[in-house]
Coordinates of C-alpha atoms and ligand atoms in Angstrom, one line a residue:
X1 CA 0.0 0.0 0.0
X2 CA 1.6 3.3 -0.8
X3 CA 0.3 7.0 -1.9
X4 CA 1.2 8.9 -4.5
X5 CA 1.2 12.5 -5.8
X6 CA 2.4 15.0 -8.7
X7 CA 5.0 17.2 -8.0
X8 CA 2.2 20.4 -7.0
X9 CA 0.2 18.0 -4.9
X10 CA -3.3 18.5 -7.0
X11 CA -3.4 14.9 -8.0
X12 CA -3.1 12.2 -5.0
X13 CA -3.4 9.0 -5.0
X14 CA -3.7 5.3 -2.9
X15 CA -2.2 2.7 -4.9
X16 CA -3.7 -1.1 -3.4
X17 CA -1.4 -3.4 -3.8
X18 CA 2.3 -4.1 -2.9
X19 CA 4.6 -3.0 -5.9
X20 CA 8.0 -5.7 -5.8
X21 CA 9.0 -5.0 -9.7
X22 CA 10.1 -1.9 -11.6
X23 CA 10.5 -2.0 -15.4
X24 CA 12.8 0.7 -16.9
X25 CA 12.0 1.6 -20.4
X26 CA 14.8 3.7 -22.0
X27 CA 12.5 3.9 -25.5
X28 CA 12.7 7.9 -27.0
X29 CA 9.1 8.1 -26.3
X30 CA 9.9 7.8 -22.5
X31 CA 13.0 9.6 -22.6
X32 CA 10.8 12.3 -24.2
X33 CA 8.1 12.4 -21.8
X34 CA 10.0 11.8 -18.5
X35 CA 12.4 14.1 -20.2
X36 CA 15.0 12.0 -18.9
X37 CA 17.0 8.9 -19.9
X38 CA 14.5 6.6 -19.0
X39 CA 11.0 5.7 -17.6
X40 CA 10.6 3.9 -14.3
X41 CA 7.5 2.2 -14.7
X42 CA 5.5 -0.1 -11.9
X43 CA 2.4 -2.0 -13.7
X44 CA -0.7 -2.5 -11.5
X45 CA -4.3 -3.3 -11.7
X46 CA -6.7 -0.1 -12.9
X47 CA -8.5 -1.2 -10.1
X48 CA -5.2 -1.0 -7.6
X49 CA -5.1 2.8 -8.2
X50 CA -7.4 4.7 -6.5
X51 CA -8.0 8.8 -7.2
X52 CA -8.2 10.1 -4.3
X53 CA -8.2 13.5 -5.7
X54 CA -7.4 15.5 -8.9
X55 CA -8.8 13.3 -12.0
X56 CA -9.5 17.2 -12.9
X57 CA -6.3 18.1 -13.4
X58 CA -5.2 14.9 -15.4
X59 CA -4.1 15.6 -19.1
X60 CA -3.6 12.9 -21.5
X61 CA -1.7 13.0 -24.9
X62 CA -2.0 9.7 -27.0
X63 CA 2.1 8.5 -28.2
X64 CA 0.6 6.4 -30.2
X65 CA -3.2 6.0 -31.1
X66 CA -3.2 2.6 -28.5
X67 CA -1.1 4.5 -25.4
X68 CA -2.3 7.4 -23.5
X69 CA 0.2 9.3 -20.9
X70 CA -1.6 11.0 -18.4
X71 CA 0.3 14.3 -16.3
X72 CA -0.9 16.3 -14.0
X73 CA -1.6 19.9 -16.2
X74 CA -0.7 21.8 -13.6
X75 CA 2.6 20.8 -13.0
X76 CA 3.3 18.3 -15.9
X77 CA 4.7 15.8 -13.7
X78 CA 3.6 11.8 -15.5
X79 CA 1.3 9.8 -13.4
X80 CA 0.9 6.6 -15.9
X81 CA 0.5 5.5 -18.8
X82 CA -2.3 2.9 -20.1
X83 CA -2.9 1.2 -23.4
X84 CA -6.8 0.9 -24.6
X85 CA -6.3 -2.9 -25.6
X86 CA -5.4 -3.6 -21.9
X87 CA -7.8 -1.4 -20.0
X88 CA -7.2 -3.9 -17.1
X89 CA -3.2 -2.3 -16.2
X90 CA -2.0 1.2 -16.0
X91 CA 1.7 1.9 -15.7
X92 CA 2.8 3.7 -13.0
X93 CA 5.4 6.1 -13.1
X94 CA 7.4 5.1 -9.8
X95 CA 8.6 8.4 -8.9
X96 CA 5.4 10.1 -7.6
X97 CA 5.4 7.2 -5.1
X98 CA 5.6 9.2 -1.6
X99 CA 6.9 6.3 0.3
X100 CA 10.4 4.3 0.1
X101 CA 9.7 1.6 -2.6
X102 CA 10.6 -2.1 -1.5
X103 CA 11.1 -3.3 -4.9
X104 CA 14.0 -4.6 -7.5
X105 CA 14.1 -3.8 -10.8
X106 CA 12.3 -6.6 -13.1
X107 CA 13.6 -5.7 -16.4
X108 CA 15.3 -3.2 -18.5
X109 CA 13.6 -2.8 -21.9
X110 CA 14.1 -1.0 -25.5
X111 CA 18.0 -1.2 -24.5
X112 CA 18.6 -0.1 -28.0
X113 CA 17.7 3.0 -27.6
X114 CA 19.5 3.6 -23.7
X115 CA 21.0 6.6 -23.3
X116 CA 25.3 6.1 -24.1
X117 CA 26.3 8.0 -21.2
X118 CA 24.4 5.5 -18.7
X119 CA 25.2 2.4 -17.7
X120 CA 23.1 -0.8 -16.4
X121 CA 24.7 -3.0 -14.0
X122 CA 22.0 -3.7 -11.5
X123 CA 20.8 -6.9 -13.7
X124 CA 21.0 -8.8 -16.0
X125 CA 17.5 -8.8 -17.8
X126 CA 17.8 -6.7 -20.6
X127 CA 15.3 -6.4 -23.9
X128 CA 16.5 -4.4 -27.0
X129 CA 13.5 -3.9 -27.9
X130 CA 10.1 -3.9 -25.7
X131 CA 9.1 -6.9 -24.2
X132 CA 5.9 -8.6 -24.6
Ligands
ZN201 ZN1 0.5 18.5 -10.3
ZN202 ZN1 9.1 3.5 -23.2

């Protein structure tokens, strides 16, 4: 159990279930929107993530027509991200967690595209492209 919030505060919310794997995605879509070298992504039920306030203030843009990324408008900080074929999962973007995260990393994926100035030597699961 954990809560979570954008960086202003306006969106909060309870997240219902214990989180004990973090995927990394390092694709130029992610690196784009987190503007950053990667996304740090936590996958959970739809049902597991519970608004407790701010849907208002969610924005969405659509990466591709199948993958919404939803921010906080007010302070542009990512929240998830959810595909329309698998209504039943959101991905979580791990840093608006509030709490120390207990988890490991599960996987490293679209490694092709990983920024050249990081490295990756916490494990050894590593896709090149996106995994399934
Ligand atoms: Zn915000
Ligand atoms: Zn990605």
């Amino acid at each position: 159990m954990y809560t979570a919030s954008c960086l202003c505060g306006a969106v909060q919310f309870k997240i219902n279930t214990e989180i004990s794997e973090v995927f990394v995605c390092h694709c130029q879509q992610c690196q784009k929107a987190q503007g950053s070298a990667f996304a740090a992504i936590a996958v959970i039920q739809t049902k597991d993530l519970k608004i407790i306030k701010g849907q208002d203030s969610f924005g969405e843009y659509f990466s591709t027509e199948n993958k919404k990324r939803v921010f906080c408008k007010n302070c542009a900080s990512p929240l998830f991200s959810a595909r329309l074929d698998l209504p039943d999962v959101i991905r979580l973007r791990v840093g608006i967690i509030n709490e120390p995260l207990n988890a490991k990393i599960g996987a490293h994926a679209y490694t092709t595209y990983k920024a050249a100035w990081l490295g990756i030597v916490d494990h050894p699961t590593q896709f090149s492209e996106g995994q399934s």
